Coordinates of C-alpha atoms in Angstrom, one line a residue:
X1 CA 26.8 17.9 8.0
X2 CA 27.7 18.4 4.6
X3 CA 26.1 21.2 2.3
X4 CA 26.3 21.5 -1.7
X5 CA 24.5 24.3 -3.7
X6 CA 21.6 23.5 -6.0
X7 CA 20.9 24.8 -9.3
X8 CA 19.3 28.2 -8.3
X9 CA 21.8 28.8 -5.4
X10 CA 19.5 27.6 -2.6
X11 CA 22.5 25.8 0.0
X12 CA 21.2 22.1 0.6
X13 CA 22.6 20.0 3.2
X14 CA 22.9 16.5 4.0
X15 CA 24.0 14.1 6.6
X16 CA 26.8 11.3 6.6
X17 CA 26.5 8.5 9.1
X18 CA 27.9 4.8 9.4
X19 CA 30.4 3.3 6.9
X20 CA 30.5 1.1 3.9
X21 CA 29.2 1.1 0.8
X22 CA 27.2 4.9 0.0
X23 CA 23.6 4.9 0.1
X24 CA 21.7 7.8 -0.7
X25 CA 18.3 8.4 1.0
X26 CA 15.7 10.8 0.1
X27 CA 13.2 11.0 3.2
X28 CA 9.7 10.9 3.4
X29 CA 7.1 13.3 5.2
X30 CA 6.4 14.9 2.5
X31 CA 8.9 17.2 3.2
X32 CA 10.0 16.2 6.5
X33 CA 13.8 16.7 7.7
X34 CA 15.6 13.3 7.4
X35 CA 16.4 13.5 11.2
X36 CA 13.2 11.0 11.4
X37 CA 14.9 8.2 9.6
X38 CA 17.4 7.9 12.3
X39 CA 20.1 5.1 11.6
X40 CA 17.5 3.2 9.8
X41 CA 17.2 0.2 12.4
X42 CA 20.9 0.1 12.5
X43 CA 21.6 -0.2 8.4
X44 CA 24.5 2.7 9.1
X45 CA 26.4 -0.4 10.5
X46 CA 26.4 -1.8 7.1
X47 CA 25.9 1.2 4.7
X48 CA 27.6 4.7 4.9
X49 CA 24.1 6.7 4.8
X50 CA 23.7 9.6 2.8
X51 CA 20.7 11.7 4.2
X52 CA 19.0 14.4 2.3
X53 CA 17.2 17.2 3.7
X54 CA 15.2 18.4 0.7
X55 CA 15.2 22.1 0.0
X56 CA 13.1 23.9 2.8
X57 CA 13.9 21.4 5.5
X58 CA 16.1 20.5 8.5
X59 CA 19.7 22.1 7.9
X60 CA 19.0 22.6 4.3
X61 CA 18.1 26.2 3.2
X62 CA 14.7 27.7 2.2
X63 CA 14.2 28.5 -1.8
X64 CA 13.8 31.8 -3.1
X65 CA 10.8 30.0 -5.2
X66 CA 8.5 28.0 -3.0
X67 CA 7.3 26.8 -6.3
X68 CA 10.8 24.8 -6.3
X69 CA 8.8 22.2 -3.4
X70 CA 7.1 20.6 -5.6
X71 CA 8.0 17.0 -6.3
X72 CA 9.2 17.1 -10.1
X73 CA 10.9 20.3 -9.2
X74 CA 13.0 18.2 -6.5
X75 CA 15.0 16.1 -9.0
X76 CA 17.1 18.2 -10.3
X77 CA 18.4 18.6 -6.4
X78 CA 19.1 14.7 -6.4
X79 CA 20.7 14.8 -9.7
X80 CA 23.2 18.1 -8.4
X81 CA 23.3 16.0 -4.9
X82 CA 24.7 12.5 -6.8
X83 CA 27.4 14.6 -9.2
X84 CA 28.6 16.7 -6.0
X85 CA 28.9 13.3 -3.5
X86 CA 31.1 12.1 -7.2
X87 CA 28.8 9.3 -7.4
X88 CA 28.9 7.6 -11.3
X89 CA 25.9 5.7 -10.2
X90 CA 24.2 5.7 -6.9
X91 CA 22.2 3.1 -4.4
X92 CA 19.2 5.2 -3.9
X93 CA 16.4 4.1 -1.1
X94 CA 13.3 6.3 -0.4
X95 CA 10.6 7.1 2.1
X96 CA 6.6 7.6 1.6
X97 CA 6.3 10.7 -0.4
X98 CA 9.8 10.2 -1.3
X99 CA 9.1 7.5 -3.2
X100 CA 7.5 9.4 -6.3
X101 CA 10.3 11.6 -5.8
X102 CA 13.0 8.8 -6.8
X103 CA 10.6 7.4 -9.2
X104 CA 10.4 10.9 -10.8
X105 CA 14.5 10.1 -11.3
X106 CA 15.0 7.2 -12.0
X107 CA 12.9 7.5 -14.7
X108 CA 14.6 10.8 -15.9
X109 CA 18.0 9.3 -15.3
X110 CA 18.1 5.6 -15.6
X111 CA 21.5 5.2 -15.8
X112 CA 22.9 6.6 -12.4
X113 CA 21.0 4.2 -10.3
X114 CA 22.4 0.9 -9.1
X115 CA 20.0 -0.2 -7.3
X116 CA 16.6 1.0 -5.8
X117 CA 14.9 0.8 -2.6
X118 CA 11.2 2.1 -2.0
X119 CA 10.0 1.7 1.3
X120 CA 6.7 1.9 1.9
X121 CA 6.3 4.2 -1.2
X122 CA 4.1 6.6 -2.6
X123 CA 3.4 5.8 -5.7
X124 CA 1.3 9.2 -6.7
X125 CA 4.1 9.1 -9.8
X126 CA 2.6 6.2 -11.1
X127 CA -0.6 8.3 -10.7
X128 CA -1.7 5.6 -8.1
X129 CA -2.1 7.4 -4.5
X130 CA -3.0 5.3 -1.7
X131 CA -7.0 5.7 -1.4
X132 CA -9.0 6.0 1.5
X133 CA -10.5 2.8 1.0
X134 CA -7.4 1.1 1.0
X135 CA -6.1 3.3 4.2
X136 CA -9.0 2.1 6.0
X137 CA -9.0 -1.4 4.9
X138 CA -5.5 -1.7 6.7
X139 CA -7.0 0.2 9.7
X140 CA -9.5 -2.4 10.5
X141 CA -6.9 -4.7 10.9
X142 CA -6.2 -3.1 13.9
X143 CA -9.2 -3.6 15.8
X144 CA -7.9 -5.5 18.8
X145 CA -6.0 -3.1 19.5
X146 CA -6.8 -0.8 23.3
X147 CA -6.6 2.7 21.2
X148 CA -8.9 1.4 17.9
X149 CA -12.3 2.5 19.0
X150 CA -11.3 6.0 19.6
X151 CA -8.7 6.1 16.4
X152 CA -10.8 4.7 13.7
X153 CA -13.8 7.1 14.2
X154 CA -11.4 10.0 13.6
X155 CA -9.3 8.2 11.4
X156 CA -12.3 7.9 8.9
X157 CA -13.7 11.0 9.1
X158 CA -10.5 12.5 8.3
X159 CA -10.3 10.5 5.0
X160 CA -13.5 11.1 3.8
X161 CA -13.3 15.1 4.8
X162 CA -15.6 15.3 7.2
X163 CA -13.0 15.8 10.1
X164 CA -9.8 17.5 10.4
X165 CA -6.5 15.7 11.4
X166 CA -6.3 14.2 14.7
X167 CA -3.2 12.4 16.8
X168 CA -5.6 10.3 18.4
X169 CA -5.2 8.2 14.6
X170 CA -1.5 8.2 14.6
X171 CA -1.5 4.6 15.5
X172 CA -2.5 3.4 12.3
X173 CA 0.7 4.3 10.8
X174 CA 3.1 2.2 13.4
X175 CA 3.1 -1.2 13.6
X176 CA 3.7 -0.9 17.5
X177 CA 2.3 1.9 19.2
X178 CA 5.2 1.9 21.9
X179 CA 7.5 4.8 23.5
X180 CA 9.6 4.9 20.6
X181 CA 6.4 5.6 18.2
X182 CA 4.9 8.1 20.4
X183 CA 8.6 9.9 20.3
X184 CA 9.1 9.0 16.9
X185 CA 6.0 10.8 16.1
X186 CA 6.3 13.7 18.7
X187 CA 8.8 15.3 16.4
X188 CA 7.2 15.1 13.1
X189 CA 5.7 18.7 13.6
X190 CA 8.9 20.8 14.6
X191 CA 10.6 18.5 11.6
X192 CA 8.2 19.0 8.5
X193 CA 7.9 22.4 6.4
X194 CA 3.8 22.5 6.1
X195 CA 4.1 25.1 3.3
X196 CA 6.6 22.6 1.6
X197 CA 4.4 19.6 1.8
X198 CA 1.3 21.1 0.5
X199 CA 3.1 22.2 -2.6
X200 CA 4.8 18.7 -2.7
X201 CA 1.8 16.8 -4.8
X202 CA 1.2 20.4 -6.6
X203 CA -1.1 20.1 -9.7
X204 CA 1.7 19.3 -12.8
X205 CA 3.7 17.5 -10.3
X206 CA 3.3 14.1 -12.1
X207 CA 2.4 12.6 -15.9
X208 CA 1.9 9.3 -14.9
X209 CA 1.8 7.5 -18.4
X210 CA 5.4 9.8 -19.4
X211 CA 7.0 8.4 -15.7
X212 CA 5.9 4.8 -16.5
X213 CA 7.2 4.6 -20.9
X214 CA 10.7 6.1 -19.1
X215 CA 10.9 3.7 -16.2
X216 CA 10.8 0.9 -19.0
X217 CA 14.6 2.0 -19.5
X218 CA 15.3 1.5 -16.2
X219 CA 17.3 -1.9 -15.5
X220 CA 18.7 -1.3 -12.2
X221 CA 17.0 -4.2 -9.8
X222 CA 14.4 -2.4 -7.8
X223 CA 12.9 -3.6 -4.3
X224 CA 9.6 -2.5 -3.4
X225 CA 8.9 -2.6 1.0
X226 CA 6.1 -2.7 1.9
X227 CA 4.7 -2.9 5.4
X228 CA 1.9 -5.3 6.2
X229 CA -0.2 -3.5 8.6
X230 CA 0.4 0.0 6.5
X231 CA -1.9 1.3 4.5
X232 CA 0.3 3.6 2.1
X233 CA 0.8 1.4 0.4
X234 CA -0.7 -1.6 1.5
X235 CA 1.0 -4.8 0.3
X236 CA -1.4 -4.7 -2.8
X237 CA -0.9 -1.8 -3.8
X238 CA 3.2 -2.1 -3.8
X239 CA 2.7 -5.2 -5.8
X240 CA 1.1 -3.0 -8.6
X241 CA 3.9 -0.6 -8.2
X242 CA 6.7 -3.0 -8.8
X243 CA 4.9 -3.8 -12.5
X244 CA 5.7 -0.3 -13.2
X245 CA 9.6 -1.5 -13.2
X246 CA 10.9 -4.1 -15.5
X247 CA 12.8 -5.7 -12.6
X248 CA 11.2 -5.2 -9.9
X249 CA 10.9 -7.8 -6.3
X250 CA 8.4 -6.8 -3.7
X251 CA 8.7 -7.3 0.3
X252 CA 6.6 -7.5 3.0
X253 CA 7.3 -7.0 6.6
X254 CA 5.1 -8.9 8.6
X255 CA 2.8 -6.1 11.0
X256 CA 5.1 -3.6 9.6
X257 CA 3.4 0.1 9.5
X258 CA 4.4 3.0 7.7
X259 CA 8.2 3.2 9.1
X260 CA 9.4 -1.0 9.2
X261 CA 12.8 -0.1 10.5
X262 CA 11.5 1.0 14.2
X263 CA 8.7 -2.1 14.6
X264 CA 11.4 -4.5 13.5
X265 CA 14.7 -3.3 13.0
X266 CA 16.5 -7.0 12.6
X267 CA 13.9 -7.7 9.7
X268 CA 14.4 -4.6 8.1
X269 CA 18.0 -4.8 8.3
X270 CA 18.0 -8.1 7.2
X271 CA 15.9 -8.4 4.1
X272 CA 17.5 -4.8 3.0
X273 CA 20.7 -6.0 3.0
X274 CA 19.9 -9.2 0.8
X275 CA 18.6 -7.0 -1.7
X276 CA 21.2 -4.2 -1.8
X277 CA 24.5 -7.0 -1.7
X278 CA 22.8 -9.6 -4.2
X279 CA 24.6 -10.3 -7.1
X280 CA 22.1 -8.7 -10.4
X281 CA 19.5 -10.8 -11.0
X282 CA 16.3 -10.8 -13.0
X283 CA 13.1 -11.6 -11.1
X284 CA 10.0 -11.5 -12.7
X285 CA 8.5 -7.8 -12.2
X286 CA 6.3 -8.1 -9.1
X287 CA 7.5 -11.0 -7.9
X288 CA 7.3 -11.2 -3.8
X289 CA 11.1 -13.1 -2.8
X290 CA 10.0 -16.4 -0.1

C-alpha cells in the first residue's frame, strides 16, 4: 500500500499490483474501496495497476469535510495522485460512477491523459444518467433466467420508488450469476462508504454543457466498454457517450453486466489490451471497433 496526502491533508492511499506499463484506476461504487476490482480479470499480468481508494474508503483516510465526497470535489485528488506517482501523463481506466469522475478530469486537464478507459461508465457528467427505462430494458433481457420472476418485480419497484433496495435484484448487474458474483457482491457493503456515495452525485456536482466544450480539447484516444446485458450504461447509451469525445471507439462485451472482467476475463483482457497498446489512431467518434 502506498499513501500520498491530498490538498487539505486528508492521507489517501492506493494500491500497486502486477508489472508493466502504469495504469491508473479510479473505482466505481460510487465510493466503493477498489479492493472490488481485484486484478481486473488478470490485466495486472500486463499492466502495473494503480488502484485508488477515493477519500473516505478502504485504506484511504476520512475528510475533515464530507462535503469533499462529492464527485467534482474528487479531481483534485486524481490530479495530486498522478504528480505524486511522477506521472507526466497517465493511462487512466474507470469504473461506474467513476467514470464521471475521470470525465470530470480529463476535461479539466486534457493534457496528462494518454489514454482513457471507461468501463461501463456513468456518464451523469455528460448530464446523461442511466434511466430507469433503460435499466429495465436490459433487465428484460434476462427473462430466462431461474431467479427473473422474483428479481424483476423488485427490481422495478425500486426504480420507480415504490420499493426499497433489495438483493433479490442483484443479478441484473452480472452477466453470470455464479459463486464468484454472489462473493463478488457479498462484499460490496463492508467495502462502500454510504455517507460518501450519497454525497457523490451531490446537487453542483456536474455542468454538463461546461464538461462537454472542455472535453473537445481532449485528444487522447478514448475507449468506451460497455457491457451488453448491463444496463448502466447499456450499449446505447455508451455509444452517445463516446460522441462527447473527439476520438472516441466504443466496445461491447457480449452478455457482459456491470463488471465485464469477472463474466469474461479473456475478453476483457483481450479487447483492453488492443486498445491501451495500439499505435494513436483516429477513429471516427463513436465508432464500435469489428
Amino acid at each position: 500500500m502506498q499513501t500520498f496526502g491530498a490538498g487539505d491533508g486528508t492521507q489517501l492511499s492506493y494500491h500497486l499490483r502486477g508489472e508493466g506499463e502504469p495504469l491508473a484506476v479510479l473505482p466505481g461504487g460510487p465510493m466503493r474501496a477498489s479492493v472490488y476490482l481485484g486484478d481486473l480479470g488478470g490485466l495486472a499480468a500486463h499492466r502495473r495497476l494503480a488502484l485508488l481508494d477515493l477519500r473516505g474508503t478502504g485504506d484511504s483516510g476520512v475528510p475533515g469535510d464530507p462535503a469533499t465526497y462529492r464527485c467534482d470535489r474528487l479531481v483534485d485528488d486524481v490530479e495530486v495522485w498522478r504528480a505524486h506517482m511522477g506521472l507526466e501523463h497517465m493511462d487512466l481506466l474507470a469504473h461506474s460512477a467513476a467514470g464521471s469522475l475521470a470525465m470530470l478530469y480529463a476535461a479539466r486537464y486534457p493534457h496528462r491523459i494518454r489514454r482513457l478507459v471507461l468501463i461501463t461508465p456513468n456518464p451523469s457528467a455528460l448530464g446523461m444518467p442511466p434511466s430507469p427505462e433503460d435499466r429495465l430494458a436490459a433487465a428484460r433481457l434476462r427473462a430466462d433466467e431461474t431467479w427473473f420472476a422474483e428479481a424483476f418485480p423488485a427490481f422495478e419497484a425500486w426504480l420507480t420508488g415504490e420499493g426499497d433496495f433489495d438483493e433479490v435484484f442483484m443479478p441484473f448487474f452480472y452477466g453470470r450469476w455464479d459463486d464468484a458474483a454472489r462473493t463478488h457482491d457479498a462484499a460490496a457493503d463492508e467495502q462502500t462508504n454510504d455517507e460518501a456515495a450519497d454525497r457523490y452525485f451531490g446537487e453542483g456536482a456536474f455542468t454538463p454543457d461546461a464538461t462537454r466544450a472542455a472535453l473537445a480539447a481532449l485528444t487522447a484516444p478514448v475507449l468506451v466498454y460497455a457491457g451488453g446485458a448491463d444496463g448502466g450504461p447499456r450499449p446505447d447509451l455508451a455509444r452517445r457517450t463516446a460522441e462527447a469525445f473527439p476520438n472516441a471507439e466504443v466496445t461491447v462485451q457480449p452478455g457482459a453486466g456491470h463488471y465485464p472482467w469477472l463474466d469474461d476475463p479473456e475478453h476483457f483482457v483481450r479487447r483492453t489490451l488492443a486498445f491501451l497498446d495500439a499505435d494513436t489512431v483516429s477513429p471516427v467518434a463513436g465508432r464500435t471497433p469489428a
